[in-house]
PDB file of C-alpha atoms in Angstrom:
ATOM      1  CA  GLY G   1       0.000   0.000   0.000  1.00 68.00           C
ATOM      2  CA  GLN G   2       0.882   3.650  -0.097  1.00 73.00           C
ATOM      3  CA  GLN G   3       3.717   4.673   2.202  1.00 86.00           C
ATOM      4  CA  VAL G   4       4.818   8.118   3.279  1.00 93.00           C
ATOM      5  CA  MET G   5       8.351   8.358   4.633  1.00 96.00           C
ATOM      6  CA  GLN G   6       9.390  11.333   6.728  1.00 98.00           C
ATOM      7  CA  ILE G   7      12.842  12.416   7.913  1.00 97.00           C
ATOM      8  CA  PRO G   8      14.437  13.237  10.225  1.00 98.00           C
ATOM      9  CA  GLN G   9      12.730  11.498  13.124  1.00 97.00           C
ATOM     10  CA  TYR G  10      14.073  14.059  15.617  1.00 97.00           C
ATOM     11  CA  GLN G  11      15.632  17.488  15.304  1.00 97.00           C
ATOM     12  CA  HIS G  12      17.105  19.577  18.090  1.00 97.00           C
ATOM     13  CA  VAL G  13      17.877  23.193  17.208  1.00 98.00           C
ATOM     14  CA  GLN G  14      18.976  26.340  18.979  1.00 98.00           C
ATOM     15  CA  GLU G  15      16.359  29.034  19.018  1.00 98.00           C
ATOM     16  CA  GLY G  16      16.854  31.161  15.917  1.00 98.00           C
ATOM     17  CA  GLU G  17      18.185  28.316  13.757  1.00 98.00           C
ATOM     18  CA  ASP G  18      16.300  27.022  10.754  1.00 98.00           C
ATOM     19  CA  PHE G  19      14.557  23.651  10.574  1.00 98.00           C
ATOM     20  CA  THR G  20      13.459  21.441   7.684  1.00 98.00           C
ATOM     21  CA  THR G  21      11.526  18.188   7.560  1.00 98.00           C
ATOM     22  CA  TYR G  22      11.152  16.090   4.410  1.00 98.00           C
ATOM     23  CA  CYS G  23       8.463  13.776   3.208  1.00 98.00           C
ATOM     24  CA  ASN G  24       8.647  11.165   0.422  1.00 97.00           C
ATOM     25  CA  SER G  25       5.967   8.972  -1.029  1.00 94.00           C
ATOM     26  CA  SER G  26       6.322   5.690  -2.880  1.00 88.00           C
ATOM     27  CA  THR G  27       3.501   6.755  -5.218  1.00 91.00           C
ATOM     28  CA  THR G  28       2.275   9.968  -6.811  1.00 93.00           C
ATOM     29  CA  LEU G  29       0.092  11.930  -4.439  1.00 94.00           C
ATOM     30  CA  SER G  30      -3.048  13.885  -5.259  1.00 93.00           C
ATOM     31  CA  ASN G  31      -2.348  16.196  -2.342  1.00 94.00           C
ATOM     32  CA  ILE G  32      -0.207  16.502   0.753  1.00 96.00           C
ATOM     33  CA  GLN G  33      -1.198  17.982   4.071  1.00 97.00           C
ATOM     34  CA  TRP G  34       0.913  19.102   7.007  1.00 98.00           C
ATOM     35  CA  TYR G  35      -0.124  18.888  10.644  1.00 98.00           C
ATOM     36  CA  LYS G  36       1.488  20.016  13.892  1.00 98.00           C
ATOM     37  CA  GLN G  37       0.979  18.211  17.184  1.00 98.00           C
ATOM     38  CA  ARG G  38       2.165  19.937  20.343  1.00 97.00           C
ATOM     39  CA  PRO G  39       3.270  17.709  23.253  1.00 95.00           C
ATOM     40  CA  GLY G  40       0.109  16.366  24.918  1.00 94.00           C
ATOM     41  CA  GLY G  41      -2.055  17.844  22.175  1.00 96.00           C
ATOM     42  CA  HIS G  42      -3.823  16.762  19.033  1.00 97.00           C
ATOM     43  CA  PRO G  43      -2.819  17.176  15.386  1.00 97.00           C
ATOM     44  CA  VAL G  44      -3.687  20.593  13.996  1.00 97.00           C
ATOM     45  CA  PHE G  45      -3.998  21.151  10.268  1.00 97.00           C
ATOM     46  CA  LEU G  46      -1.435  23.612   8.918  1.00 98.00           C
ATOM     47  CA  ILE G  47      -1.730  23.560   5.147  1.00 97.00           C
ATOM     48  CA  GLN G  48      -2.551  21.557   2.041  1.00 96.00           C
ATOM     49  CA  LEU G  49      -0.604  21.413  -1.219  1.00 96.00           C
ATOM     50  CA  VAL G  50      -2.238  20.183  -4.387  1.00 95.00           C
ATOM     51  CA  LYS G  51      -0.333  21.438  -7.423  1.00 96.00           C
ATOM     52  CA  SER G  52       2.959  20.155  -8.778  1.00 97.00           C
ATOM     53  CA  GLY G  53       5.815  22.441  -7.649  1.00 97.00           C
ATOM     54  CA  GLU G  54       3.539  24.408  -5.352  1.00 97.00           C
ATOM     55  CA  VAL G  55       5.106  26.627  -2.691  1.00 98.00           C
ATOM     56  CA  LYS G  56       3.096  28.168   0.134  1.00 98.00           C
ATOM     57  CA  LYS G  57       4.193  30.372   2.994  1.00 98.00           C
ATOM     58  CA  GLN G  58       2.752  31.005   6.421  1.00 97.00           C
ATOM     59  CA  LYS G  59       4.856  33.603   8.214  1.00 97.00           C
ATOM     60  CA  ARG G  60       8.115  31.736   9.013  1.00 98.00           C
ATOM     61  CA  LEU G  61       6.893  28.424   7.555  1.00 98.00           C
ATOM     62  CA  THR G  62       7.479  27.499   3.898  1.00 98.00           C
ATOM     63  CA  PHE G  63       5.859  24.426   2.387  1.00 98.00           C
ATOM     64  CA  GLN G  64       6.843  22.870  -0.930  1.00 98.00           C
ATOM     65  CA  PHE G  65       5.348  20.127  -3.089  1.00 98.00           C
ATOM     66  CA  GLY G  66       7.693  18.432  -5.522  1.00 97.00           C
ATOM     67  CA  GLU G  67       7.332  18.567  -9.295  1.00 97.00           C
ATOM     68  CA  ALA G  68       6.561  14.848  -9.437  1.00 96.00           C
ATOM     69  CA  LYS G  69       4.114  15.166  -6.528  1.00 96.00           C
ATOM     70  CA  LYS G  70       6.001  12.494  -4.614  1.00 96.00           C
ATOM     71  CA  ASN G  71       7.837  14.643  -2.089  1.00 97.00           C
ATOM     72  CA  SER G  72       7.279  17.636   0.109  1.00 98.00           C
ATOM     73  CA  SER G  73       9.122  19.722   2.653  1.00 98.00           C
ATOM     74  CA  LEU G  74       8.381  22.080   5.514  1.00 98.00           C
ATOM     75  CA  HIS G  75      10.976  24.715   6.344  1.00 98.00           C
ATOM     76  CA  ILE G  76      10.830  26.922   9.426  1.00 98.00           C
ATOM     77  CA  THR G  77      13.002  30.025   9.456  1.00 98.00           C
ATOM     78  CA  ALA G  78      14.430  31.278  12.756  1.00 98.00           C
ATOM     79  CA  THR G  79      12.745  28.775  15.044  1.00 98.00           C
ATOM     80  CA  GLN G  80      11.079  29.892  18.251  1.00 98.00           C
ATOM     81  CA  THR G  81      10.188  27.911  21.366  1.00 97.00           C
ATOM     82  CA  THR G  82       6.560  28.011  20.247  1.00 97.00           C
ATOM     83  CA  ASP G  83       7.526  25.856  17.243  1.00 98.00           C
ATOM     84  CA  VAL G  84       8.142  22.848  19.514  1.00 98.00           C
ATOM     85  CA  GLY G  85       6.091  19.800  18.565  1.00 98.00           C
ATOM     86  CA  THR G  86       5.833  16.989  16.066  1.00 98.00           C
ATOM     87  CA  TYR G  87       5.256  17.864  12.435  1.00 98.00           C
ATOM     88  CA  PHE G  88       3.448  15.267  10.349  1.00 98.00           C
ATOM     89  CA  CYS G  89       3.036  15.162   6.618  1.00 98.00           C
ATOM     90  CA  ALA G  90       0.033  13.229   5.359  1.00 96.00           C
ATOM     91  CA  GLY G  91      -0.565  12.293   1.771  1.00 93.00           C
ATOM     92  CA  SER G  92      -3.260  10.675  -0.274  1.00 88.00           C
ATOM     93  CA  GLY G  93      -3.498   9.265  -3.746  1.00 80.00           C
ATOM     94  CA  ASN G  94      -6.394   6.916  -4.289  1.00 74.00           C
ATOM     95  CA  THR G  95      -6.318   5.996  -0.629  1.00 77.00           C
ATOM     96  CA  PRO G  96      -7.308   7.634   2.627  1.00 85.00           C
ATOM     97  CA  LEU G  97      -4.821  10.029   4.143  1.00 90.00           C
ATOM     98  CA  VAL G  98      -1.586   8.283   5.186  1.00 92.00           C
ATOM     99  CA  PHE G  99       0.532   9.960   7.845  1.00 95.00           C
ATOM    100  CA  GLY G 100       4.309  10.021   7.860  1.00 96.00           C
ATOM    101  CA  LYS G 101       6.024   9.042  11.124  1.00 97.00           C
ATOM    102  CA  GLY G 102       6.558  12.696  11.991  1.00 98.00           C
ATOM    103  CA  THR G 103       9.535  14.841  12.913  1.00 98.00           C
ATOM    104  CA  ARG G 104       9.804  15.810  16.568  1.00 98.00           C
ATOM    105  CA  LEU G 105      11.245  19.316  16.891  1.00 98.00           C
ATOM    106  CA  SER G 106      12.923  20.510  20.071  1.00 98.00           C
ATOM    107  CA  VAL G 107      13.998  24.131  20.365  1.00 98.00           C
ATOM    108  CA  ILE G 108      16.653  25.072  22.901  1.00 95.00           C
ATOM    109  CA  ALA G 109      16.297  28.615  24.167  1.00 92.00           C
TER     110      ALA G 109
ATOM    111  CA  ASP Z   1      -9.822  25.365  21.348  1.00 52.00           C
ATOM    112  CA  THR Z   2     -11.041  22.545  19.179  1.00 65.00           C
ATOM    113  CA  GLU Z   3     -14.373  22.378  17.365  1.00 92.00           C
ATOM    114  CA  VAL Z   4     -14.414  18.602  17.666  1.00 97.00           C
ATOM    115  CA  THR Z   5     -15.317  17.562  21.196  1.00 97.00           C
ATOM    116  CA  GLN Z   6     -14.374  14.174  22.617  1.00 98.00           C
ATOM    117  CA  THR Z   7     -15.474  12.641  25.890  1.00 98.00           C
ATOM    118  CA  PRO Z   8     -14.183  11.373  28.176  1.00 98.00           C
ATOM    119  CA  LYS Z   9     -10.692  12.886  28.111  1.00 97.00           C
ATOM    120  CA  HIS Z  10      -9.283   9.988  30.097  1.00 97.00           C
ATOM    121  CA  LEU Z  11     -10.584   6.455  30.569  1.00 96.00           C
ATOM    122  CA  VAL Z  12      -9.208   3.576  32.607  1.00 95.00           C
ATOM    123  CA  MET Z  13     -10.936   0.251  32.161  1.00 93.00           C
ATOM    124  CA  GLY Z  14     -10.450  -3.408  32.823  1.00 90.00           C
ATOM    125  CA  MET Z  15     -10.222  -5.924  30.032  1.00 88.00           C
ATOM    126  CA  THR Z  16     -13.745  -7.213  30.621  1.00 88.00           C
ATOM    127  CA  ASN Z  17     -15.447  -3.825  30.773  1.00 89.00           C
ATOM    128  CA  LYS Z  18     -17.652  -2.259  28.131  1.00 94.00           C
ATOM    129  CA  LYS Z  19     -17.314   1.470  27.548  1.00 96.00           C
ATOM    130  CA  SER Z  20     -17.962   3.982  24.783  1.00 97.00           C
ATOM    131  CA  LEU Z  21     -16.049   6.967  23.487  1.00 98.00           C
ATOM    132  CA  LYS Z  22     -18.024   9.912  22.172  1.00 98.00           C
ATOM    133  CA  CYS Z  23     -17.204  12.513  19.547  1.00 98.00           C
ATOM    134  CA  GLU Z  24     -19.249  15.522  18.512  1.00 98.00           C
ATOM    135  CA  GLN Z  25     -18.869  18.253  15.894  1.00 97.00           C
ATOM    136  CA  HIS Z  26     -21.215  21.013  14.804  1.00 91.00           C
ATOM    137  CA  MET Z  27     -19.307  22.346  11.808  1.00 94.00           C
ATOM    138  CA  GLY Z  28     -21.669  20.667   9.351  1.00 93.00           C
ATOM    139  CA  HIS Z  29     -18.993  18.171   8.353  1.00 95.00           C
ATOM    140  CA  ARG Z  30     -20.242  14.978   6.727  1.00 94.00           C
ATOM    141  CA  ALA Z  31     -17.205  12.758   7.298  1.00 94.00           C
ATOM    142  CA  MET Z  32     -15.949  11.555  10.666  1.00 95.00           C
ATOM    143  CA  TYR Z  33     -12.935   9.456  11.549  1.00 96.00           C
ATOM    144  CA  TRP Z  34     -11.489   7.390  14.372  1.00 97.00           C
ATOM    145  CA  TYR Z  35      -7.722   7.193  14.751  1.00 97.00           C
ATOM    146  CA  LYS Z  36      -5.536   5.354  17.241  1.00 98.00           C
ATOM    147  CA  GLN Z  37      -2.260   6.973  18.268  1.00 98.00           C
ATOM    148  CA  LYS Z  38       0.426   5.310  20.338  1.00 97.00           C
ATOM    149  CA  ALA Z  39       3.118   7.403  22.021  1.00 95.00           C
ATOM    150  CA  LYS Z  40       5.636   8.923  19.596  1.00 94.00           C
ATOM    151  CA  LYS Z  41       3.801   7.394  16.620  1.00 96.00           C
ATOM    152  CA  PRO Z  42       1.590   8.897  13.913  1.00 97.00           C
ATOM    153  CA  PRO Z  43      -2.187   8.564  14.028  1.00 97.00           C
ATOM    154  CA  GLU Z  44      -3.398   5.268  12.539  1.00 96.00           C
ATOM    155  CA  LEU Z  45      -6.726   5.315  10.759  1.00 95.00           C
ATOM    156  CA  MET Z  46      -9.340   2.939  12.172  1.00 96.00           C
ATOM    157  CA  PHE Z  47     -12.710   3.904  10.675  1.00 96.00           C
ATOM    158  CA  VAL Z  48     -14.218   6.455   8.331  1.00 94.00           C
ATOM    159  CA  TYR Z  49     -17.880   7.418   8.176  1.00 94.00           C
ATOM    160  CA  SER Z  50     -19.099   9.385   5.200  1.00 92.00           C
ATOM    161  CA  TYR Z  51     -22.679  10.685   5.263  1.00 92.00           C
ATOM    162  CA  GLU Z  52     -23.346   8.455   8.271  1.00 92.00           C
ATOM    163  CA  LYS Z  53     -22.287   5.319   6.408  1.00 93.00           C
ATOM    164  CA  LEU Z  54     -19.202   3.316   7.293  1.00 93.00           C
ATOM    165  CA  SER Z  55     -16.949   3.705   4.278  1.00 89.00           C
ATOM    166  CA  ILE Z  56     -13.609   2.457   5.600  1.00 88.00           C
ATOM    167  CA  ASN Z  57     -12.712  -0.122   8.238  1.00 88.00           C
ATOM    168  CA  GLU Z  58      -8.955  -0.585   8.355  1.00 88.00           C
ATOM    169  CA  SER Z  59      -9.133  -4.205   9.503  1.00 89.00           C
ATOM    170  CA  VAL Z  60      -9.847  -3.180  13.066  1.00 94.00           C
ATOM    171  CA  PRO Z  61     -10.545  -6.002  15.562  1.00 94.00           C
ATOM    172  CA  SER Z  62     -14.216  -6.529  16.349  1.00 94.00           C
ATOM    173  CA  ARG Z  63     -13.682  -5.509  19.974  1.00 95.00           C
ATOM    174  CA  PHE Z  64     -13.867  -1.947  18.563  1.00 97.00           C
ATOM    175  CA  SER Z  65     -17.311  -1.128  17.198  1.00 97.00           C
ATOM    176  CA  PRO Z  66     -18.060   2.292  15.677  1.00 97.00           C
ATOM    177  CA  GLU Z  67     -21.442   3.939  15.451  1.00 97.00           C
ATOM    178  CA  CYS Z  68     -22.519   7.107  13.676  1.00 96.00           C
ATOM    179  CA  PRO Z  69     -26.171   7.887  14.491  1.00 95.00           C
ATOM    180  CA  ASN Z  70     -26.084  11.239  12.684  1.00 94.00           C
ATOM    181  CA  SER Z  71     -23.592  13.515  10.990  1.00 91.00           C
ATOM    182  CA  SER Z  72     -22.706  15.333  14.221  1.00 95.00           C
ATOM    183  CA  HIS Z  73     -22.011  12.393  16.492  1.00 97.00           C
ATOM    184  CA  LEU Z  74     -19.638   9.459  16.421  1.00 98.00           C
ATOM    185  CA  PHE Z  75     -19.122   6.719  18.968  1.00 98.00           C
ATOM    186  CA  LEU Z  76     -16.531   4.032  19.481  1.00 98.00           C
ATOM    187  CA  HIS Z  77     -17.833   1.138  21.552  1.00 97.00           C
ATOM    188  CA  LEU Z  78     -15.176  -0.836  23.382  1.00 96.00           C
ATOM    189  CA  HIS Z  79     -15.513  -4.401  24.628  1.00 94.00           C
ATOM    190  CA  THR Z  80     -13.011  -6.903  25.986  1.00 93.00           C
ATOM    191  CA  LEU Z  81      -9.998  -4.800  25.156  1.00 93.00           C
ATOM    192  CA  GLN Z  82      -6.369  -5.882  25.498  1.00 94.00           C
ATOM    193  CA  PRO Z  83      -3.530  -4.018  27.252  1.00 94.00           C
ATOM    194  CA  GLU Z  84      -2.006  -3.190  23.845  1.00 95.00           C
ATOM    195  CA  ASP Z  85      -5.152  -1.205  23.055  1.00 96.00           C
ATOM    196  CA  SER Z  86      -4.009   1.464  25.506  1.00 97.00           C
ATOM    197  CA  ALA Z  87      -3.496   4.577  23.390  1.00 98.00           C
ATOM    198  CA  LEU Z  88      -4.821   8.010  22.524  1.00 98.00           C
ATOM    199  CA  TYR Z  89      -8.008   7.692  20.470  1.00 98.00           C
ATOM    200  CA  LEU Z  90      -8.562  10.658  18.204  1.00 98.00           C
ATOM    201  CA  CYS Z  91     -11.731  11.650  16.453  1.00 98.00           C
ATOM    202  CA  ALA Z  92     -11.582  13.880  13.389  1.00 96.00           C
ATOM    203  CA  SER Z  93     -14.018  15.373  10.923  1.00 96.00           C
ATOM    204  CA  SER Z  94     -13.859  16.849   7.447  1.00 94.00           C
ATOM    205  CA  GLN Z  95     -16.351  18.532   5.130  1.00 92.00           C
ATOM    206  CA  THR Z  96     -16.772  15.378   3.093  1.00 84.00           C
ATOM    207  CA  GLY Z  97     -15.037  12.015   2.998  1.00 74.00           C
ATOM    208  CA  VAL Z  98     -12.826  13.005   0.086  1.00 76.00           C
ATOM    209  CA  SER Z  99      -9.196  12.446   1.020  1.00 70.00           C
ATOM    210  CA  TYR Z 100      -7.998  15.930   0.138  1.00 75.00           C
ATOM    211  CA  GLN Z 101     -10.207  17.603   2.706  1.00 87.00           C
ATOM    212  CA  PRO Z 102      -8.351  18.927   5.782  1.00 92.00           C
ATOM    213  CA  GLN Z 103      -9.213  17.072   8.943  1.00 94.00           C
ATOM    214  CA  HIS Z 104     -10.111  18.706  12.247  1.00 96.00           C
ATOM    215  CA  PHE Z 105      -9.068  16.654  15.256  1.00 97.00           C
ATOM    216  CA  GLY Z 106     -10.493  16.526  18.747  1.00 97.00           C
ATOM    217  CA  ASP Z 107      -8.318  16.485  21.864  1.00 97.00           C
ATOM    218  CA  GLY Z 108      -8.621  12.718  22.065  1.00 98.00           C
ATOM    219  CA  THR Z 109      -9.470  10.191  24.750  1.00 98.00           C
ATOM    220  CA  ARG Z 110      -6.481   8.760  26.545  1.00 97.00           C
ATOM    221  CA  LEU Z 111      -7.376   5.117  27.176  1.00 97.00           C
ATOM    222  CA  SER Z 112      -5.613   2.825  29.625  1.00 96.00           C
ATOM    223  CA  ILE Z 113      -6.451  -0.872  29.809  1.00 94.00           C
ATOM    224  CA  LEU Z 114      -5.589  -2.590  33.067  1.00 90.00           C
TER     225      LEU Z 114
END
C-alpha cells in the first residue's frame, strides 16, 4: 500500500536556527497535508498542497510540493520555542490520508 | 480550542469492561474518523464514516465497534480490550469524505487498559 516516509525522526535546534523536515511517497500523491501536534495535544492542520511544484508560505513556515508530486518539505526560518512539537506530513493518492512518522522538533532557548 | 469535542478525556478500564467513546462536531462536516495513536507514533486510521455510512474499516478487531447515528455524532464502543489497546483515540471530521479535505481533530481520549 501507499507509504509516506518522513525524515528526520528528531531534530534539536537552537532558538533562531532554521529547521526542515522532508516527506517522500512511494507513489504519486493527489495532495499533501501538514499537521502540527504539540506535546500532549492533538494534530492541527497547517496547510494543504495540491499542485505540482507548489510553494506556500505562512509567516516563518514554507511548504513545498515536488514537481513529481512524490515529495514535500516544511521549512521553518528562525525557530522559536513556540515551534516545539511533532510535524506530520500526510498524503493521499487513491487511498485515505496516510501519515508520515513525523519529525519531533525541540527548540533550545 | 477545538471544534471537535471528545469525551471522556481519560478512561481507565479493565479488560472485561464495556465502555464507549463519544465525539461531537457542529461544523456541518459529513465525514468523521477514528484514529488510534500510540506514544511517539503517527495517528493510525481505524474507521471512516461518510454521510453516516461506514466507508472504511482498516481491519480493526471486532472488539472496537463504531457507530454514527447522525452527521454530528460518532461513537466508538469498546468491549473486551487488550492491554495493547491502551493509546490516545482521536476523532476527526472533514467537510466530506474526500481524502484531500483537511481534517479537524479533537483532543482525544487517553485510554488505559488494566
